[in-house]
Tab-separated table of C-alpha atoms and ligand atoms in Angstrom:
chain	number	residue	atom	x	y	z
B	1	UNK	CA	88.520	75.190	85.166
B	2	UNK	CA	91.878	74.500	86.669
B	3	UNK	CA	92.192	72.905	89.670
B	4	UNK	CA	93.654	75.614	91.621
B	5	UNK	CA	91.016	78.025	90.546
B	6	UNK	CA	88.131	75.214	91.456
B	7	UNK	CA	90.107	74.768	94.815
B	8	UNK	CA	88.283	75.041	98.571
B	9	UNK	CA	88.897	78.553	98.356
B	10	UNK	CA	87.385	79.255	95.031
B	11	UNK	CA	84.268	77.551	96.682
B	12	UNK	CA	84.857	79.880	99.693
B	13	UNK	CA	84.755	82.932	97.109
B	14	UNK	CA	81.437	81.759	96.053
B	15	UNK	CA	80.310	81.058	99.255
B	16	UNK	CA	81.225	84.851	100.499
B	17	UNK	CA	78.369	86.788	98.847
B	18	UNK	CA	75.749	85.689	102.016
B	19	UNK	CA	73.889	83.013	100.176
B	20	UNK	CA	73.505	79.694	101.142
B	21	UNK	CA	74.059	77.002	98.660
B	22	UNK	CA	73.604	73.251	97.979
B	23	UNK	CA	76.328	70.847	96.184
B	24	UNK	CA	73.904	70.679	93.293
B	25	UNK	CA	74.283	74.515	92.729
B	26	UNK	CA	78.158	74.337	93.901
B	27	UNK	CA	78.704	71.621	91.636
B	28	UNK	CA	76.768	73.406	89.017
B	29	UNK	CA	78.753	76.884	89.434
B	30	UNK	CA	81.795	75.183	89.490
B	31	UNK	CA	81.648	71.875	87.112
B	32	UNK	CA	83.201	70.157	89.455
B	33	UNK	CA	82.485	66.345	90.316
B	34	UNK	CA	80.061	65.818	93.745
B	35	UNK	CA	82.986	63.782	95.210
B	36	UNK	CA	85.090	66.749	94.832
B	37	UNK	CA	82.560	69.495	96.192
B	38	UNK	CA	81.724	67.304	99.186
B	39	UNK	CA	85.731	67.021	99.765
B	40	UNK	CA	86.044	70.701	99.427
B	41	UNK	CA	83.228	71.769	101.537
B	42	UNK	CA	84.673	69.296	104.133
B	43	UNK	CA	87.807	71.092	104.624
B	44	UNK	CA	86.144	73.791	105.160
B	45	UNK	CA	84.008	72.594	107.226
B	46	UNK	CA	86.551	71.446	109.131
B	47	UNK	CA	88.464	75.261	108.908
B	48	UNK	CA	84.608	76.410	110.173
B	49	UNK	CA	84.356	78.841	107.409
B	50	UNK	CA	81.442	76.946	106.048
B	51	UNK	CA	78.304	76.076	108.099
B	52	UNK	CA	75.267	74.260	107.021
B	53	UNK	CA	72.660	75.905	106.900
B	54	UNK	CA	68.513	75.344	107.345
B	55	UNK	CA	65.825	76.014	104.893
B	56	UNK	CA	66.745	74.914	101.868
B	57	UNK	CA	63.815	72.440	99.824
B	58	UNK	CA	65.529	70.106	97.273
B	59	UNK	CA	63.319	69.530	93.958
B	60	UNK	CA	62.266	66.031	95.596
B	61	UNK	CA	60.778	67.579	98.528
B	62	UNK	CA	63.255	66.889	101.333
B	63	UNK	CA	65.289	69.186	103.218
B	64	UNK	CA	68.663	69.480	101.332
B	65	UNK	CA	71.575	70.482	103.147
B	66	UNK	CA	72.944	73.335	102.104
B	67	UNK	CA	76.278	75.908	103.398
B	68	UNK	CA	76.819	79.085	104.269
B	69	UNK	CA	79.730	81.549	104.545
B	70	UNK	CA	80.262	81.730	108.489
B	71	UNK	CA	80.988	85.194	109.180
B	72	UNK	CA	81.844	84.968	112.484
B	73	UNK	CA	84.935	82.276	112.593
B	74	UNK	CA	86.998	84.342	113.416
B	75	UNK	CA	87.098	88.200	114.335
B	76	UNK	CA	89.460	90.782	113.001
B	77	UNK	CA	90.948	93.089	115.024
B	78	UNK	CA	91.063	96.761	113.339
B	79	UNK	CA	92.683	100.156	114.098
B	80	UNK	CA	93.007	104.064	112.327
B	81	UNK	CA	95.756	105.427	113.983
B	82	UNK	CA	95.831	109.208	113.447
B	83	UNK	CA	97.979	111.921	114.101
B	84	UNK	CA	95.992	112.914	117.299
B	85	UNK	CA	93.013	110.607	117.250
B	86	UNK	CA	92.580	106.510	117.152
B	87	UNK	CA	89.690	104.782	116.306
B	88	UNK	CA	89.864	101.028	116.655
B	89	UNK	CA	87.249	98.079	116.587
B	90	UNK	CA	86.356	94.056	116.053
B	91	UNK	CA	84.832	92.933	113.005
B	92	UNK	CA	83.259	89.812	111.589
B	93	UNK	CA	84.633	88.465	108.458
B	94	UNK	CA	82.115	90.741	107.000
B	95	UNK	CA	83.762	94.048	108.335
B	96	UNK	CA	80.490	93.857	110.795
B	97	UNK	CA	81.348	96.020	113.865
B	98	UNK	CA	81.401	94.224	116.595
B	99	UNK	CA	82.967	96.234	119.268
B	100	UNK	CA	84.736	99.241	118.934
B	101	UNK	CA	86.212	102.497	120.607
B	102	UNK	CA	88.162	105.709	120.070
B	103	UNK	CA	90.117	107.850	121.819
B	104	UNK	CA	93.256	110.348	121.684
B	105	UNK	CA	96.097	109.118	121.654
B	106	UNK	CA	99.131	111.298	119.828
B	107	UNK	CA	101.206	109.190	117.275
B	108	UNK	CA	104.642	111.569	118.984
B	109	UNK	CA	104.671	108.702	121.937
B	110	UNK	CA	106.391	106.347	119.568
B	111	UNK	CA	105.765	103.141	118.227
B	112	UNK	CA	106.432	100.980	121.989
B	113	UNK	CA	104.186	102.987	123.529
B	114	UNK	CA	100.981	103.228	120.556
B	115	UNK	CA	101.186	99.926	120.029
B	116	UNK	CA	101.309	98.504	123.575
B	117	UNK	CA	98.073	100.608	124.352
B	118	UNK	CA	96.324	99.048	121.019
B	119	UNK	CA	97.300	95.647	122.647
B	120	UNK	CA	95.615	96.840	126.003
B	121	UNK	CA	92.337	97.875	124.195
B	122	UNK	CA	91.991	94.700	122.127
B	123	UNK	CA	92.237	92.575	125.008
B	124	UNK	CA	89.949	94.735	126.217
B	125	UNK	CA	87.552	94.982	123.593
B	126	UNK	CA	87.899	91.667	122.403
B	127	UNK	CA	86.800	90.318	126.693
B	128	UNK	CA	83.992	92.566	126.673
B	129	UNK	CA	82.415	90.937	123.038
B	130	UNK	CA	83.215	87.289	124.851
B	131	UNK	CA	86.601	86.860	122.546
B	132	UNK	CA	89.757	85.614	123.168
B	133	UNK	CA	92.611	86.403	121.468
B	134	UNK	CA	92.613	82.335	119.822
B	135	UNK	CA	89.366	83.681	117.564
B	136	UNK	CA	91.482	86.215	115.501
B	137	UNK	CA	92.888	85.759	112.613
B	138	UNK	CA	94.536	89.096	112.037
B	139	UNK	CA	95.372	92.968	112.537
B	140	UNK	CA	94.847	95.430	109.966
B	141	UNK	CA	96.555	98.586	111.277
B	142	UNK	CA	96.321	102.064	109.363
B	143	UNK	CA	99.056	104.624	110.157
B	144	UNK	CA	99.338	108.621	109.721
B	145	UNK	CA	102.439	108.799	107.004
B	146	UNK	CA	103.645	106.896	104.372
B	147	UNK	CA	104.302	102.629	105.151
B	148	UNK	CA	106.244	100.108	103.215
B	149	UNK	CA	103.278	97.864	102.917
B	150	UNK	CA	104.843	94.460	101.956
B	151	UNK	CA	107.136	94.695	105.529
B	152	UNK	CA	104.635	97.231	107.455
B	153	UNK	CA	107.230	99.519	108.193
B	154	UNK	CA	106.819	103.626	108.169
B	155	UNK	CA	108.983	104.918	105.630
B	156	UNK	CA	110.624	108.651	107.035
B	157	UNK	CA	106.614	109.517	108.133
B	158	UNK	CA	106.755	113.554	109.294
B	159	UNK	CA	104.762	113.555	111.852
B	160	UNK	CA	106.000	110.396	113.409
B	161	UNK	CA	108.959	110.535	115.779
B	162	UNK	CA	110.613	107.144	116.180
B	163	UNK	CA	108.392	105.011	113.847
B	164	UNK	CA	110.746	105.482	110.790
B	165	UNK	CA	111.526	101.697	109.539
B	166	UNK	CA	109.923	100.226	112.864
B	167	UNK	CA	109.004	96.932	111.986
B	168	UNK	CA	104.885	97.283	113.213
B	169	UNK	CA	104.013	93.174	112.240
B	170	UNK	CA	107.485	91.961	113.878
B	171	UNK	CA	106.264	93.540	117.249
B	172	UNK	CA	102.902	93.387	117.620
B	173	UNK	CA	102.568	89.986	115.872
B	174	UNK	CA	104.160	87.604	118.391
B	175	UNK	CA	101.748	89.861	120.984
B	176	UNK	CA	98.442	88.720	119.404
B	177	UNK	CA	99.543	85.974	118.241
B	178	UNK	CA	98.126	86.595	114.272
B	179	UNK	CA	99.672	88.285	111.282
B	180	UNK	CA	99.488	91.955	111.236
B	181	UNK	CA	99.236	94.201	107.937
B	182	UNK	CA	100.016	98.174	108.012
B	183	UNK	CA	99.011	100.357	105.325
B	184	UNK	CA	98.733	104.505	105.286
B	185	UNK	CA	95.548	105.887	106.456
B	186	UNK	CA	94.719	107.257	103.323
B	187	UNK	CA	94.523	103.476	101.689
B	188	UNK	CA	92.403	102.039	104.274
B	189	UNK	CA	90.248	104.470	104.145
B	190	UNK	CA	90.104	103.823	100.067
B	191	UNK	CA	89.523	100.377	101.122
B	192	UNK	CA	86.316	100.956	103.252
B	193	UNK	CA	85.134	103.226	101.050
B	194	UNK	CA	85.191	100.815	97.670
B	195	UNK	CA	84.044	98.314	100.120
B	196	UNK	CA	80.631	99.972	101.014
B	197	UNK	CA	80.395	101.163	97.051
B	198	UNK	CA	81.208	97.508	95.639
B	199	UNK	CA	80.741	95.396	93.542
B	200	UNK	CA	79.405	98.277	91.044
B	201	UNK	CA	82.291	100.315	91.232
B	202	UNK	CA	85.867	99.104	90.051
B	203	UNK	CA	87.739	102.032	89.848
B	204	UNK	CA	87.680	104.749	92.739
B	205	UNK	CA	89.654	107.462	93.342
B	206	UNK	CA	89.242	108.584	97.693
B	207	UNK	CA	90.344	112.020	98.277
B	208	UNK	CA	91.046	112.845	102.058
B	209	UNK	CA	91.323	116.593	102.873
B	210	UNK	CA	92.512	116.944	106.329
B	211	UNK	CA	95.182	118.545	107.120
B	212	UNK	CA	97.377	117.887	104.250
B	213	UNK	CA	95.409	115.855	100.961
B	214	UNK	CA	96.408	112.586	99.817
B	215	UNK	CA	93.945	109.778	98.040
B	216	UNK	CA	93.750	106.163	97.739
B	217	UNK	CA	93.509	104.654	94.483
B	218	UNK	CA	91.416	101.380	93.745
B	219	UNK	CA	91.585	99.908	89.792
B	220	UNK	CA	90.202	96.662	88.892
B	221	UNK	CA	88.640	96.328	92.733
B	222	UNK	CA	92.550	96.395	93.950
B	223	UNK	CA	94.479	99.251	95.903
B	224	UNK	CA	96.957	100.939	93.955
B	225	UNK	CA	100.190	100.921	95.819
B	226	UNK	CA	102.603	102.044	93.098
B	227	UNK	CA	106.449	100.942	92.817
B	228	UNK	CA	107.467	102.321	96.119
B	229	UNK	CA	103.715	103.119	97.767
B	230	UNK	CA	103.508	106.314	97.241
B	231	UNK	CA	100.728	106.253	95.271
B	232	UNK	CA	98.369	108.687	95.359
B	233	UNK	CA	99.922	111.723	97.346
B	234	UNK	CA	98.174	114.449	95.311
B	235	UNK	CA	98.699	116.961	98.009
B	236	UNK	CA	102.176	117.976	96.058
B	237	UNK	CA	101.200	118.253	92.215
B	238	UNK	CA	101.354	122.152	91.822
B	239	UNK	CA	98.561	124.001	90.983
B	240	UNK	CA	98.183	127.482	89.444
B	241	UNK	CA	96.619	129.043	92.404
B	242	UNK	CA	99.541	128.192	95.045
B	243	UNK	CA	101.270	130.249	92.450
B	244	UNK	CA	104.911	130.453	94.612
B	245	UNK	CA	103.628	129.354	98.382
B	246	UNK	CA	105.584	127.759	100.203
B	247	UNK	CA	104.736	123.816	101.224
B	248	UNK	CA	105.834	122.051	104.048
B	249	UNK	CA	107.378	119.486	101.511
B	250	UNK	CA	109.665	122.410	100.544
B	251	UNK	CA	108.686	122.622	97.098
B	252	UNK	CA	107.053	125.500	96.140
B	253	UNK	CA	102.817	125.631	94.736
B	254	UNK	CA	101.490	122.517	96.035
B	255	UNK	CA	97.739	121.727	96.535
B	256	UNK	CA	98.309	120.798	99.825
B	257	UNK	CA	99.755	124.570	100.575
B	258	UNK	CA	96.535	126.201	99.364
B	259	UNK	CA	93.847	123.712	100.097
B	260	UNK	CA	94.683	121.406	102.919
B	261	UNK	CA	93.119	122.134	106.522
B	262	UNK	CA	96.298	123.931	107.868
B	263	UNK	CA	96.620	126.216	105.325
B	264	UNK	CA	93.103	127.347	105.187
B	265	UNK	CA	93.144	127.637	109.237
B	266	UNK	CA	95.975	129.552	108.245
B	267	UNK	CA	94.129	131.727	106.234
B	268	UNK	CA	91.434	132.868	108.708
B	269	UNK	CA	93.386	133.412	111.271
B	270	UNK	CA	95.106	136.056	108.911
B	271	UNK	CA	91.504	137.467	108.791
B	272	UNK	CA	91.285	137.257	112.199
B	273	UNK	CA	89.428	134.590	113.094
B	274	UNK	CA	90.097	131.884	115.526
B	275	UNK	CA	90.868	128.182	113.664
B	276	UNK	CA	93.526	126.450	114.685
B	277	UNK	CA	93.017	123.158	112.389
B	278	UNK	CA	90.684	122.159	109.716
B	279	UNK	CA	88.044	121.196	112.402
B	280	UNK	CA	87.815	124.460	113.155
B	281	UNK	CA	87.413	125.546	109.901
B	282	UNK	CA	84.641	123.463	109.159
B	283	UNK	CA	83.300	124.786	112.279
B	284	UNK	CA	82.903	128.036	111.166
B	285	UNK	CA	81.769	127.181	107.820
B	286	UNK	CA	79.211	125.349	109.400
B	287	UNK	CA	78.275	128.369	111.607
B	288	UNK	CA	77.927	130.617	108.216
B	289	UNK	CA	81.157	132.519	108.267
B	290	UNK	CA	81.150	133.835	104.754
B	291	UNK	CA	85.061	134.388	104.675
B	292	UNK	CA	85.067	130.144	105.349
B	293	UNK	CA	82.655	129.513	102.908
B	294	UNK	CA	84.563	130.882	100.206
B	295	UNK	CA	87.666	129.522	100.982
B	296	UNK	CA	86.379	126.198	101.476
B	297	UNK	CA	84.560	126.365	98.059
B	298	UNK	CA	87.627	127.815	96.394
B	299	UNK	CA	89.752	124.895	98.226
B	300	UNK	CA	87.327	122.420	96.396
B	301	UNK	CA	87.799	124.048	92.887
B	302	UNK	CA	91.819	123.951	93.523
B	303	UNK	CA	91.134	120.088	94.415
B	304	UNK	CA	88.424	120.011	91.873
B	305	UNK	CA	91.988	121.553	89.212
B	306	UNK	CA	94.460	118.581	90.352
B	307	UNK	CA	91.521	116.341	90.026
B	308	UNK	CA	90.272	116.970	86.714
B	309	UNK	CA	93.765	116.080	85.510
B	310	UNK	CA	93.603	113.111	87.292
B	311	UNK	CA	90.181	111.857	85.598
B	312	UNK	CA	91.216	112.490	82.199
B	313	UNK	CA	94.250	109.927	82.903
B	314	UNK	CA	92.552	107.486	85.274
B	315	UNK	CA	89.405	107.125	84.428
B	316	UNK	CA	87.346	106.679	87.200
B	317	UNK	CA	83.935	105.940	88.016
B	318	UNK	CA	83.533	107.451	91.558
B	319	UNK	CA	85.319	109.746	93.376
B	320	UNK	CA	84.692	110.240	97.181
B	321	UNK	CA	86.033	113.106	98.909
B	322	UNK	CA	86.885	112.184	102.700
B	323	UNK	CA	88.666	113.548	105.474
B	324	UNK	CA	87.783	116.139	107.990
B	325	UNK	CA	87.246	118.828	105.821
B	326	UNK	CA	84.875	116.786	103.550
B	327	UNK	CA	82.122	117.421	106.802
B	328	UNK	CA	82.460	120.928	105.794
B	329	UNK	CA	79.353	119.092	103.189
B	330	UNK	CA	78.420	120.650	100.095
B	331	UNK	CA	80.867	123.626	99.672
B	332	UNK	CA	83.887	121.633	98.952
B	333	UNK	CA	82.154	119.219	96.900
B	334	UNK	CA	80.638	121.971	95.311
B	335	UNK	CA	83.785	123.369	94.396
B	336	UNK	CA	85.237	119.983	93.124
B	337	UNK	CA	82.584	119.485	90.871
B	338	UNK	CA	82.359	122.796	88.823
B	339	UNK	CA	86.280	122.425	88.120
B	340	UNK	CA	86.118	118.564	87.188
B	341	UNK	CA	82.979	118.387	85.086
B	342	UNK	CA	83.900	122.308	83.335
B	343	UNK	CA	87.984	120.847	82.618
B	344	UNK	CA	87.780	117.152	82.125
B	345	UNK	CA	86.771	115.042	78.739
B	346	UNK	CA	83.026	114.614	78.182
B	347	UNK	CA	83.864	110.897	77.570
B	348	UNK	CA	85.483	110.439	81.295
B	349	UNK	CA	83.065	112.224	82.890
B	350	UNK	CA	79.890	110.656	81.495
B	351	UNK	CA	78.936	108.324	84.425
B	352	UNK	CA	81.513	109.979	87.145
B	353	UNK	CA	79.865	110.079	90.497
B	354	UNK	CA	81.977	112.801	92.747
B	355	UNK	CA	80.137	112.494	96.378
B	356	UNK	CA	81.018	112.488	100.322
B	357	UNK	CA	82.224	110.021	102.210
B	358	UNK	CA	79.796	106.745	103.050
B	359	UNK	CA	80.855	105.723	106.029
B	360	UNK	CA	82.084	108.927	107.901
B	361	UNK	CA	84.968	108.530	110.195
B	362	UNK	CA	84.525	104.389	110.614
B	363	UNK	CA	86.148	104.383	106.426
B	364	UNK	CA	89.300	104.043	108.026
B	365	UNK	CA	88.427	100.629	110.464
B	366	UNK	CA	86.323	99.189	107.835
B	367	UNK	CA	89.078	99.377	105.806
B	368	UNK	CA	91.947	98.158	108.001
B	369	UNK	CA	89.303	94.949	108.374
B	370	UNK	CA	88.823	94.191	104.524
B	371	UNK	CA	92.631	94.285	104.140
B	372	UNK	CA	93.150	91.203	106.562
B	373	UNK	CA	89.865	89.865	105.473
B	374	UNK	CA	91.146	90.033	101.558
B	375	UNK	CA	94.921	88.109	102.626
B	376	UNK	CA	93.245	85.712	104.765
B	377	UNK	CA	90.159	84.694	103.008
B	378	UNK	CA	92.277	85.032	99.258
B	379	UNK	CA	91.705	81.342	97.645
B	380	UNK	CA	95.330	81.226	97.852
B	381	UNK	CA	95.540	81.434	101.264
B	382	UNK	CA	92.877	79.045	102.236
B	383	UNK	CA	93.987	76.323	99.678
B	384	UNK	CA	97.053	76.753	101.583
B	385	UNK	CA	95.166	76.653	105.298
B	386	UNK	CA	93.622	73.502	104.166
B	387	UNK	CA	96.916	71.821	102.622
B	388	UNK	CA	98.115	72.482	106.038
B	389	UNK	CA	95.547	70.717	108.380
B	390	UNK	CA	95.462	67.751	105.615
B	391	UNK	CA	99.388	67.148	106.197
G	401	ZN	ZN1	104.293	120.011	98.992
């Protein structure tokens, strides 16, 4: 074992599963000396990561000490800002909800003013759970368009007036005092998701259908970001049945233009019914409109057409459709699942799971938290957290 890999924060990694160990076992899972393992699991000591912990019998009888991951050392501060909505809350190091709240709040008010009411509401949230501002080691913020992620800046998002290139970390960073990491909503939501299906699955594909479609995908337990980050937006690969409809891209036969939330709200209103979004139109699915129903079933095969494709070249072992059409329940996945398992390989389709979302509209939170969690807890960053406080 090298001795970065064998470093504090490779006996963190161990550490993070929940169960408490001795040095014995941590010297036995990672062959390194006791002199090392009890330097190690001083420094993090020291860093409070580690705890000891009570209850554990050594061979001779005697209590032996043994540590623990300490979830709570510091909190994480979370948000899923929408296009309407925002859902924000406090985790452990665990993505354990601590605190949280939601509320409407449009994305159109600009950066200044979004951002200066999340700053309001974590103060706020983070007083009410007996936290200061000192416990938090970072801010995972999701965001309704597409974001450089390596400078957390929106990159020309549509439905975001003034964020274009607004540099999110720069000013909300020096205002909570911790770094700050943006990603699109999509991704977090991918994150939360192969968070609550892990460690079985290592290669997910999340579909939201909301409005428009986009997914999130995870290989080798890692996001997929692509070149630029635009990974993932499946909501413009034409498909047969958009034959020459127009898409608010510009091009012409996108998914998005026949099976995202608008244009099915679109749809029944043509037939005279009232649905202004795609929360409507699961409304009236839900209330047994048959006109809904099939569109919503037919929107899951034209998903189910793009995805099919997508599974012969990716490979994945679950897909999860999200989003708020997804609560429409079976009818969509319904769809998605005679198209894939009819049009893809036998081979890729084998042990495919396709199923609903896990954990409903908190996917995008959850997420948010496991992205800070993953950069501050990486066993590069804590080797480097410990180098520090040695100096
Ligand atoms: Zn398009």
């Amino acid at each position: 074992m090298t001795t970065e890999a064998a470093g504090a924060g490779a006996l963190l990694a161990i550490l993070r599963d929940g169960q408490a160990r001795t040095r014995a076992e941590l010297m036995q899972l990672t062959g390194l000396a006791r002199s090392t393992v009890s330097q190690r699991l001083d420094a993090l000591l020291d860093q409070q990561w580690v705890v000891p912990a009570d209850g554990a019998i050594s061979s001779g009888g005697r209590p032996a000490v043994a540590f623990a991951f300490n979830a709570g050392a510091r909190i994480v501060l979370a948000a899923d800002l929408g296009a309407t909505h925002a859902r924000i809350a406090l985790t452990d190091m665990t993505t354990r909800v601590l605190a949280e709240r939601s509320q409407d709040v449009p994305i159109t008010d600009g950066p200044e003013h979004v951002l200066g009411w999340l700053v309001e509401e974590f103060t706020s949230l983070l007083a009410e759970s007996g936290h200061t501002l000192a416990d938090v080691c970072g801010a995972g913020i999701g965001l309704p368009g597409p974001v450089e992620h390596t400078t957390g800046r929106p990159v020309n998002p549509p439905i975001m007036p003034g964020w274009d290139g607004f540099d999110v970390p720069g000013w909300l960073g020096p205002r909570i005092g911790a770094p700050v990491l943006v990603d699109n909503d999509v991704n977090i939501m991918a994150l939360g998701e192969h968070w609550a299906a892990s460690p079985e699955v290592a290669h997910l594909l999340f579909v939201k259908v909301g409005t428009g479609i986009g997914s999130g995908i995870i290989t080798e337990h890692r996001l997929h970001r692509g070149a630029q980050g635009a990974a993932g937006d499946i909501g413009h690969i034409r498909v047969a049945a958009a034959a020459d409809r127009l898409c608010r891209c510009g091009n012409l036969g996108c998914l998005e233009a026949v099976a995202g939330g608008a244009a099915l709200a679109a749809r029944l209103r043509a037939e005279g019914a009232e649905a202004a979004d795609g929360r409507d139109v699961v409304k009236l699915v839900r209330a047994g409109n048959p006109t809904a129903v099939q569109l919503i079933r037919q929107a899951g095969r034209d998903i189910g057409d793009v995805l099919a494709a997508l599974v012969n070249f990716f490979n994945p072992g679950v897909i999860i459709i999200g989003g708020d059409l997804a609560d429409a329940g079976e009818h969509l996945l319904a769809g998605v699942r005679e198209v894939i398992y009819r049009r893809s390989l036998p081979l890729a389709t084998q042990h495919l799971a396709i199923r609903g979302r896990e954990l409903g509209d908190r996917a995008g939170v959850i997420g948010a938290s496991v992205m800070v969690i993953e950069h501050v807890l990486s066993p590069t960053a804590v080797d480097r957290a410990v180098a520090v406080a040695e100096r």
